Short mmCIF file of C-alpha atoms and ligand atoms in Angstrom, two decimals:
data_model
loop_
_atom_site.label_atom_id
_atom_site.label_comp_id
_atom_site.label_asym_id
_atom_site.label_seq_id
_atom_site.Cartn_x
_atom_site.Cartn_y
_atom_site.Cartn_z
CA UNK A 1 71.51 293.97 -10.23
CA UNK A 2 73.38 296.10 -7.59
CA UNK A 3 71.25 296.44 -4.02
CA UNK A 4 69.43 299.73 -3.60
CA UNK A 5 71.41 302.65 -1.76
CA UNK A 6 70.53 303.37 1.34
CA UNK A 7 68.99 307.04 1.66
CA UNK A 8 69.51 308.71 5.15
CA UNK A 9 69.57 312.88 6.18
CA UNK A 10 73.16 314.05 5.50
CA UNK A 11 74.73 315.52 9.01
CA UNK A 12 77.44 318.13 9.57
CA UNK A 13 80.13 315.14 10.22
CA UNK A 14 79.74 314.14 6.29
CA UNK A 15 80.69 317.80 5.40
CA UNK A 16 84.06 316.70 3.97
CA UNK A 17 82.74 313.45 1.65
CA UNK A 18 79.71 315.55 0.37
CA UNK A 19 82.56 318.42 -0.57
CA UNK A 20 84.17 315.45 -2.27
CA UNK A 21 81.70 313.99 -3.74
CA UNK A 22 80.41 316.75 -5.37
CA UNK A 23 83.45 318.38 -6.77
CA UNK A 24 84.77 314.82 -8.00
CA UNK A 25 80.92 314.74 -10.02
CA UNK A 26 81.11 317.88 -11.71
CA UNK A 27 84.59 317.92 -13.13
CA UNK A 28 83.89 314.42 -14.04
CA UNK A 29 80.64 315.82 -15.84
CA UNK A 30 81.66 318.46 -17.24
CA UNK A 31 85.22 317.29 -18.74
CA UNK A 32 83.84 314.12 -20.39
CA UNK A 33 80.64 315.72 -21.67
CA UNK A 34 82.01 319.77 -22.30
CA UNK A 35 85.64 319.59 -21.75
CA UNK A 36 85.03 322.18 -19.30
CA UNK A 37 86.33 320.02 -15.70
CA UNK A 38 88.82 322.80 -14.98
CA UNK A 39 86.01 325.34 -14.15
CA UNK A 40 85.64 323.56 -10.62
CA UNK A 41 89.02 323.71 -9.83
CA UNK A 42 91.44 321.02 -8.31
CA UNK A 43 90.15 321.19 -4.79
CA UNK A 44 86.66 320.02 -3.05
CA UNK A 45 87.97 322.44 -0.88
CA UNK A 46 85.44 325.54 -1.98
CA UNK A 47 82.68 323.39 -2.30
CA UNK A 48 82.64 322.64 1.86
CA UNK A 49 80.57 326.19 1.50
CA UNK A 50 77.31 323.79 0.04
CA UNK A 51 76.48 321.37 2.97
CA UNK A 52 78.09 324.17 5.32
CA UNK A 53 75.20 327.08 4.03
CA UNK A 54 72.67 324.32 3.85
CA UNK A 55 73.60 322.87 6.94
CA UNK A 56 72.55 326.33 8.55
CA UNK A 57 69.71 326.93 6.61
CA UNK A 58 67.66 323.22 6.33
CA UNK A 59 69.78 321.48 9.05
CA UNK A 60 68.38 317.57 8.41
CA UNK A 61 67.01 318.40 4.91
CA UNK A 62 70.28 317.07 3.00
CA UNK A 63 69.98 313.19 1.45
CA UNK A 64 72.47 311.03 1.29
CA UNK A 65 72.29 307.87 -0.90
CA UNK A 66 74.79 304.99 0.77
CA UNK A 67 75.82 302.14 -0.32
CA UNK A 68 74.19 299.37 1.03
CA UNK A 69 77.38 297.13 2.07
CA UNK A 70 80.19 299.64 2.37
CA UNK A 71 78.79 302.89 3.90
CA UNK A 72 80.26 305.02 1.32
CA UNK A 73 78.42 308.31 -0.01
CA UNK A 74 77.14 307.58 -3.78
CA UNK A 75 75.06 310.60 -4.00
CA UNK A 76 73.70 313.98 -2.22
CA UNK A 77 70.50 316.32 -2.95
CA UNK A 78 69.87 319.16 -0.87
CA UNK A 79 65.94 320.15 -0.45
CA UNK A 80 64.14 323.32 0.70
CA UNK A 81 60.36 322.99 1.93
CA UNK A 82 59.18 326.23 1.51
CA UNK A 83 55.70 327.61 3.11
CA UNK A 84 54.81 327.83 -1.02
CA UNK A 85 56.79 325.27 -2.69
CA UNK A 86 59.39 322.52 -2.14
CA UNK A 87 62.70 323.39 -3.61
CA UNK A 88 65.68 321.09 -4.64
CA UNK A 89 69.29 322.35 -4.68
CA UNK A 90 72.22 320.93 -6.32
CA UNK A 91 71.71 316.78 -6.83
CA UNK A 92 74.93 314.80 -7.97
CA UNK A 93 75.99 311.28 -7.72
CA UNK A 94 78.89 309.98 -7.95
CA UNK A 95 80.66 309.27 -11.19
CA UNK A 96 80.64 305.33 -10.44
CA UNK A 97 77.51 305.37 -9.21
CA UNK A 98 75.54 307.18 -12.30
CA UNK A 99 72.49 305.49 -14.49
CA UNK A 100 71.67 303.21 -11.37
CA UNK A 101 68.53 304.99 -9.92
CA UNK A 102 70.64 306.73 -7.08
CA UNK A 103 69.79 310.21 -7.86
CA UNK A 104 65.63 309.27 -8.60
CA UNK A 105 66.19 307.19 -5.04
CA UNK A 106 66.75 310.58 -3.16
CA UNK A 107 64.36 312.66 -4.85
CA UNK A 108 61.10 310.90 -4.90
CA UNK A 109 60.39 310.85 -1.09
CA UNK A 110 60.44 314.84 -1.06
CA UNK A 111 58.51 314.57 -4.45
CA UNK A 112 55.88 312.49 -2.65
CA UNK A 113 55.55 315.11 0.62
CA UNK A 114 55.49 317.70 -2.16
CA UNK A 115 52.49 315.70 -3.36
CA UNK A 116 50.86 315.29 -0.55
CA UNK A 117 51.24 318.71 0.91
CA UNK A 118 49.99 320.12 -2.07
CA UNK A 119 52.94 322.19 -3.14
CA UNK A 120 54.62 322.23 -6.51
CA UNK A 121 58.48 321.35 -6.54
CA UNK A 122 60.95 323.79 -8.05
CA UNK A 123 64.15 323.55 -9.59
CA UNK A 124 66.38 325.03 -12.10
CA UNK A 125 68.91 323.04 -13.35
CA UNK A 126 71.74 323.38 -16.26
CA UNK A 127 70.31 323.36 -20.03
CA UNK A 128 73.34 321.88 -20.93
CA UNK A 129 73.09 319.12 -18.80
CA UNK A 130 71.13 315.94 -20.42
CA UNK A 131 71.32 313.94 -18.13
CA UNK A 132 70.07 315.91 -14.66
CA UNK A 133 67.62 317.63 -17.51
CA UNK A 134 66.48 313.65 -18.34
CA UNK A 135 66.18 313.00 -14.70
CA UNK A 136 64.09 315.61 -14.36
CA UNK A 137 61.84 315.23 -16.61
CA UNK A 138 61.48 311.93 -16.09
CA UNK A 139 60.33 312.70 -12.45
CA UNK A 140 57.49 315.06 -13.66
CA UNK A 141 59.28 318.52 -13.91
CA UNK A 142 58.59 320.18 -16.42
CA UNK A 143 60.48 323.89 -17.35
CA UNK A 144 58.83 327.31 -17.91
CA UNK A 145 62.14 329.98 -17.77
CA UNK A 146 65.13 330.24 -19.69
CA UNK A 147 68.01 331.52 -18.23
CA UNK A 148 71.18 332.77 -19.63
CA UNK A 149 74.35 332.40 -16.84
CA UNK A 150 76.23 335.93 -17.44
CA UNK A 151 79.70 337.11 -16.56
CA UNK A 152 81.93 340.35 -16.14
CA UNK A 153 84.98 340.88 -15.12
CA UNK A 154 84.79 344.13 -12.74
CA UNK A 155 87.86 346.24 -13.26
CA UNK A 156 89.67 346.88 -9.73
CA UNK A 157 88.72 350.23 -9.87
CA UNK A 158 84.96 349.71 -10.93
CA UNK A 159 82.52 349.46 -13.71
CA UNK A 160 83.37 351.56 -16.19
CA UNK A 161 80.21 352.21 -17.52
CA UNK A 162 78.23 355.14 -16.49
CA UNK A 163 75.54 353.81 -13.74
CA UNK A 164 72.00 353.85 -15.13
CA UNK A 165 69.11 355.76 -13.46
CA UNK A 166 68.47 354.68 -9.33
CA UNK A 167 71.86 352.84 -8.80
CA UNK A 168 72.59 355.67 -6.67
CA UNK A 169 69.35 355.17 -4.55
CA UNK A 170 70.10 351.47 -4.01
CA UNK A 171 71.02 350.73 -0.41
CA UNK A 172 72.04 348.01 2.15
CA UNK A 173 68.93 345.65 3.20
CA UNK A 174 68.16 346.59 6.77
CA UNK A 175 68.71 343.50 9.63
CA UNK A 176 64.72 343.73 9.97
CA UNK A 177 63.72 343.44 6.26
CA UNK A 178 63.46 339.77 5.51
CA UNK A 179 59.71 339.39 5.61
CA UNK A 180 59.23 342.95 3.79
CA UNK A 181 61.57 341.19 0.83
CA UNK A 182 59.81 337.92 1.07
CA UNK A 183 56.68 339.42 0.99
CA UNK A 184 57.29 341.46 -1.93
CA UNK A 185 58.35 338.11 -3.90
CA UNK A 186 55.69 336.34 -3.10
CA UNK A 187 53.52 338.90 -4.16
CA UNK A 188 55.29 339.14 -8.16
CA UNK A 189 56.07 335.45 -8.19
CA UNK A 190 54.42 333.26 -5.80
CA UNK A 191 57.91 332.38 -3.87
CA UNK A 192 57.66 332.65 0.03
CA UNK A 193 60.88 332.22 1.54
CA UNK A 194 61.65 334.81 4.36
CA UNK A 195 63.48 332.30 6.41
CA UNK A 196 66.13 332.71 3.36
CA UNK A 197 66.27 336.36 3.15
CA UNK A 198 66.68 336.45 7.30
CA UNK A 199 69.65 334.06 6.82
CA UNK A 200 71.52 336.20 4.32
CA UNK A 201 70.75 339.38 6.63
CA UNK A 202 72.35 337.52 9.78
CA UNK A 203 75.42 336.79 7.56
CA UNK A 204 76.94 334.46 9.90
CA UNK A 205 77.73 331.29 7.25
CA UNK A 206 79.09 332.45 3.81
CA UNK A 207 79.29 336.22 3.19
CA UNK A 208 76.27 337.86 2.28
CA UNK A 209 75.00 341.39 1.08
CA UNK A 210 71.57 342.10 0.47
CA UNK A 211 71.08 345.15 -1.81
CA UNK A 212 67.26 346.98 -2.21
CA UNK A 213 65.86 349.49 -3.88
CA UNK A 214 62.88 351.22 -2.75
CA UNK A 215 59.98 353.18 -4.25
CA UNK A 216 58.99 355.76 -2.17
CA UNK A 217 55.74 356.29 -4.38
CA UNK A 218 54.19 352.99 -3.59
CA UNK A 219 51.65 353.36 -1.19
CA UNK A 220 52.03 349.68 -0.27
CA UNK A 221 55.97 350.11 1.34
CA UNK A 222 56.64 347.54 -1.39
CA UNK A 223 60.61 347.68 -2.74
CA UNK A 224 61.09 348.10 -6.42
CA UNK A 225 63.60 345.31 -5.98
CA UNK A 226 66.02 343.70 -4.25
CA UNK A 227 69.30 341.52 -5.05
CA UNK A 228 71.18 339.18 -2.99
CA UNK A 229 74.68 338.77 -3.71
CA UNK A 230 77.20 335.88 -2.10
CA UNK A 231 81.01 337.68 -1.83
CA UNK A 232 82.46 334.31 -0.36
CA UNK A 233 85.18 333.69 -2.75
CA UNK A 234 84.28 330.11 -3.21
CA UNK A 235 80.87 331.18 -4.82
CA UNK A 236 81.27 334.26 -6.12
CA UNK A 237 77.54 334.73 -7.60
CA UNK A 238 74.89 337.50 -7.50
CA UNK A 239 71.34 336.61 -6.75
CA UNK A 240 68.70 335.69 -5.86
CA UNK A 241 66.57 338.47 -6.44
CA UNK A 242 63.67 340.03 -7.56
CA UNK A 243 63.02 343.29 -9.59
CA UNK A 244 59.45 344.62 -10.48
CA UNK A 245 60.86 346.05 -14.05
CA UNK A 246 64.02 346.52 -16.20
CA UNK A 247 64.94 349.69 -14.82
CA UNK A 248 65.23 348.37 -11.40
CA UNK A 249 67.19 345.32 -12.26
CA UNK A 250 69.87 347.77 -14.19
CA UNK A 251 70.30 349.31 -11.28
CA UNK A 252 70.34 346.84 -8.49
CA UNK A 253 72.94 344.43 -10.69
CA UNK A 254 75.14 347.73 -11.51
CA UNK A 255 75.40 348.11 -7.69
CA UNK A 256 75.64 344.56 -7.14
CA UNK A 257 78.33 344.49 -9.55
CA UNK A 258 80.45 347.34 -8.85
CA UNK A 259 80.93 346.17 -4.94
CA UNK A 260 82.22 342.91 -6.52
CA UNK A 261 85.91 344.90 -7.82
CA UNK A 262 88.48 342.78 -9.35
CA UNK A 263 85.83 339.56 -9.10
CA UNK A 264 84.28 337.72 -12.06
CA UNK A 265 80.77 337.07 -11.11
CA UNK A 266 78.30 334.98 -12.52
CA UNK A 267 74.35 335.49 -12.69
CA UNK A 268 71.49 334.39 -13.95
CA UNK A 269 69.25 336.43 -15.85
CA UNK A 270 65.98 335.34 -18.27
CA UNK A 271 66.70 334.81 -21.93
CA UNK A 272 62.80 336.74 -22.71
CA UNK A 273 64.37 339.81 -21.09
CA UNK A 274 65.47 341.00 -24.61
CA UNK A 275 66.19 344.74 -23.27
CA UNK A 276 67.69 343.93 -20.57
CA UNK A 277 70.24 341.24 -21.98
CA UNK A 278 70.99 343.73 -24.60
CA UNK A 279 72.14 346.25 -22.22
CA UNK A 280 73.90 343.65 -20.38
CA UNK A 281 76.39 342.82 -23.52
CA UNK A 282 76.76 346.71 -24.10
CA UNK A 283 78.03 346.42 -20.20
CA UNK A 284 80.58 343.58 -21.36
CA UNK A 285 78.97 340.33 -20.03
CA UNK A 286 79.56 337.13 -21.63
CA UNK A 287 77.17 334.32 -21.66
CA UNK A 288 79.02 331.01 -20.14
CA UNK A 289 75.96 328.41 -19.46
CA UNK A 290 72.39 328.11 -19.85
CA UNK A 291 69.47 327.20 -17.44
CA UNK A 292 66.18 326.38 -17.19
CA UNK A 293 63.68 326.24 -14.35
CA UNK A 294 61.27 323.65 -14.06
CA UNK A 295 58.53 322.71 -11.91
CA UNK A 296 56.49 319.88 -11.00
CA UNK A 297 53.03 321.09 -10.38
CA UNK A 298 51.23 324.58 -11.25
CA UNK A 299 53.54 327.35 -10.55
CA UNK A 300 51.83 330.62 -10.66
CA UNK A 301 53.18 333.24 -13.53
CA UNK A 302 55.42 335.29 -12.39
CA UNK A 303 55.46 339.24 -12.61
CA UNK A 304 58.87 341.11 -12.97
CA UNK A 305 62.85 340.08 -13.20
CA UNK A 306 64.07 337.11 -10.84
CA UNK A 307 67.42 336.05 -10.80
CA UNK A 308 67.52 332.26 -9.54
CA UNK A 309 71.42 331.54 -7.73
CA UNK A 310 73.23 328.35 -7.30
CA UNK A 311 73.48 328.76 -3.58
CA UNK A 312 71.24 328.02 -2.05
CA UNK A 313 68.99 327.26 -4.61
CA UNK A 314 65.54 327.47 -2.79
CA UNK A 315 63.32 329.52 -5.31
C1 COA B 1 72.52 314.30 -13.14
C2 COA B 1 72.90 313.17 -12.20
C3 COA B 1 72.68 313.67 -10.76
C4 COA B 1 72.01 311.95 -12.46
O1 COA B 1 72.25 311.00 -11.43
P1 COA B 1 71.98 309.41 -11.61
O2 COA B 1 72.08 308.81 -10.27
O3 COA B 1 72.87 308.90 -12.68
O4 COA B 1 70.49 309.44 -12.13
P2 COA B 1 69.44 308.22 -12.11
O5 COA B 1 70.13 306.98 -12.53
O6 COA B 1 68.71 308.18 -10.81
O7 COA B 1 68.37 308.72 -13.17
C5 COA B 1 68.72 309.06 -14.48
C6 COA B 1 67.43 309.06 -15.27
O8 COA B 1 67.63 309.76 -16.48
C7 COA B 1 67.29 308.89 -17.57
N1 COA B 1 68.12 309.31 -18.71
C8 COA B 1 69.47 309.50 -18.73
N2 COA B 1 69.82 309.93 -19.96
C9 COA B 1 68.69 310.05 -20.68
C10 COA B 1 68.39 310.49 -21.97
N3 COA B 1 69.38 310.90 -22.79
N4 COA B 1 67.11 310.52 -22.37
C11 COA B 1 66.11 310.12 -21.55
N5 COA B 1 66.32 309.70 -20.29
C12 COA B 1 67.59 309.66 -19.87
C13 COA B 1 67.56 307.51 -17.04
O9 COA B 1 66.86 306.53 -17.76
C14 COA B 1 67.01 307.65 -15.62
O10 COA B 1 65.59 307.66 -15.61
P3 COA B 1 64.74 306.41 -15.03
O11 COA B 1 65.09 306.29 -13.58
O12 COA B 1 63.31 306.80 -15.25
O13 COA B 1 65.20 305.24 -15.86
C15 COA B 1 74.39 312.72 -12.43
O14 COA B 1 74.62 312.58 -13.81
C16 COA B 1 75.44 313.70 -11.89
O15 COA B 1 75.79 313.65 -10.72
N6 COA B 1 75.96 314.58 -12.75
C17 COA B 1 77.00 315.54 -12.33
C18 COA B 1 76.46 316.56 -11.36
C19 COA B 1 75.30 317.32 -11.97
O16 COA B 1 75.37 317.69 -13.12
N7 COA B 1 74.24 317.55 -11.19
C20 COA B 1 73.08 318.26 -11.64
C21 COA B 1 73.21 319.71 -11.36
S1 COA B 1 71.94 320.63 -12.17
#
């Protein structure tokens, strides 16, 4: 039997093996499991923009499993402690190093503060995926939301289709909104993360806009909604987000989508939102993936539309 990895904090000199590492993991994945390596591209390149956006966000909170004799990185898993909930972002080990315990190695200390701070762990994680959805699983998550991954190519000159009702009245996020949008999510869904919404509003690591739509009836100053969506071209992805109804979430992802011309973004949007999804497809999407999210611990029911992202994953 192999000696246990080492597991250490990841720091912002191992940016280039954890780019590596996990581009290397995920075409190896997904080309001997989907045939689908080429989505990732040739380059780790574009995938600098993970440890670089977490780096900023949970400087320290990044685990690296070593190996024991040679030094060299056999697996990263990014995690988010949240004032509500611990999160965990992308996990991968790599492709030598799989079915050895690396990737349970790295998660269960943050599972066990989870644990003992009394906060449930979230993730979402692909539905395609049998193996992260084993590891999972095995480690006590279990899912409650389906997720569909959508695309659409935006012409050059913009959506075509006509906007629905209140795209016009969505606007920028102001600089000072974070804890009004954090508020207002933790109020439909139990997610508290304003430290997240004041990072995308600085903008100063990846390239961030912030879209929200507000209801000037509500006596409470709550938004109807609000979308995040990242414009750096090596994660081209809209969310995360929250809408309190359908309506709202047509019309913050029509905005969302039109400032995104001559880009194919991807989102995530629940399967139960029948209406929605339907309207989607009459918009042109195309499904490409499937998630779930899963929790370890009681997770309160949500209220309203969220769209979950990829980067950074902390809801
Ligand atoms: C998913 C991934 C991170 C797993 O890493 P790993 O280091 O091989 O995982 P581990 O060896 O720690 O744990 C795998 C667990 O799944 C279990 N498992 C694997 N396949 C299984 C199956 N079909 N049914 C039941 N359990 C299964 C193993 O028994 C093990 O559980 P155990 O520790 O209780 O025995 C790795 O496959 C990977 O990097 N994939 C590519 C990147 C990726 O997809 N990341 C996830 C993004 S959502």
């Amino acid at each position: 039997m192999k000696t246990p990895p080492l597991i250490a904090p990841l720091g912002p000199n191992d940016e280039e093996a954890v780019a590596r590492l996990l581009h290397t993991a995920l075409v190896a994945w997904y080309e001997s499991r989907l045939r689908q390596g080429a989505r990732f591209g040739e380059s780790h390149e574009p995938f600098r923009i993970f440890p670089r956006v977490y780096g900023a966000l949970d400087a320290g909170e990044g685990v690296g499993a070593r190996d024991a004799a040679t030094g060299e990185l056999l697996g990263v898993c990014f995690i988010h402690d949240r004032p509500t909930h611990v999160a965990f972002g992308i996990v991968a080990t790599a492709p030598g190093a799989q079915g050895r315990g690396v990737a349970r190695a790295m998660m269960e200390p943050a599972l066990a503060r989870a644990r003992a701070a009394g906060k449930p762990a979230r993730l979402v994680s692909s539905a395609l995926n049998l193996d992260s959805f084993s590891l999972y699983t095995r480690l006590g998550f279990a899912p409650h939301t389906l997720y569909q991954d959508m695309v659409l190519t935006v012409p050059t000159t913009g959506l075509v289709v006509v906007p629905p009702p209140g795209a016009e009245r969505v606007r920028v996020a102001r600089r000072d909104e974070a804890g009004r949008l954090a508020n207002f999510e933790n109020a439909q869904r139990g997610v508290s993360r304003e430290k997240d919404y004041a990072f995308f509003l600085r903008n100063e690591v990846g390239a961030w806009r912030t879209w929200v739509l507000d209801d000037e009836r509500d006596p409470t100053g709550e938004p109807a909604g609000f979308l995040v969506a990242s414009h750096d071209p090596a994660c081209l992805m809209i969310g995360p987000g929250h809408a309190r109804d359908e309506a709202t979430a047509l019309a913050l992802l029509w905005r969302a989508l039109d400032a995104m011309r001559g880009h194919t973004p991807v989102w995530l949007v629940p399967c139960a939102e029948a209406g929605l999804v339907r309207t989607l497809y009459a918009w042109g999407a195309r499904n490409v993936e499937l998630h779930v999210a899963s929790a370890v611990g009681a997770v309160p029911p949500a209220r309203g539309i969220t769209w979950p992202t990829f980067l950074p994953e902390t809801g």
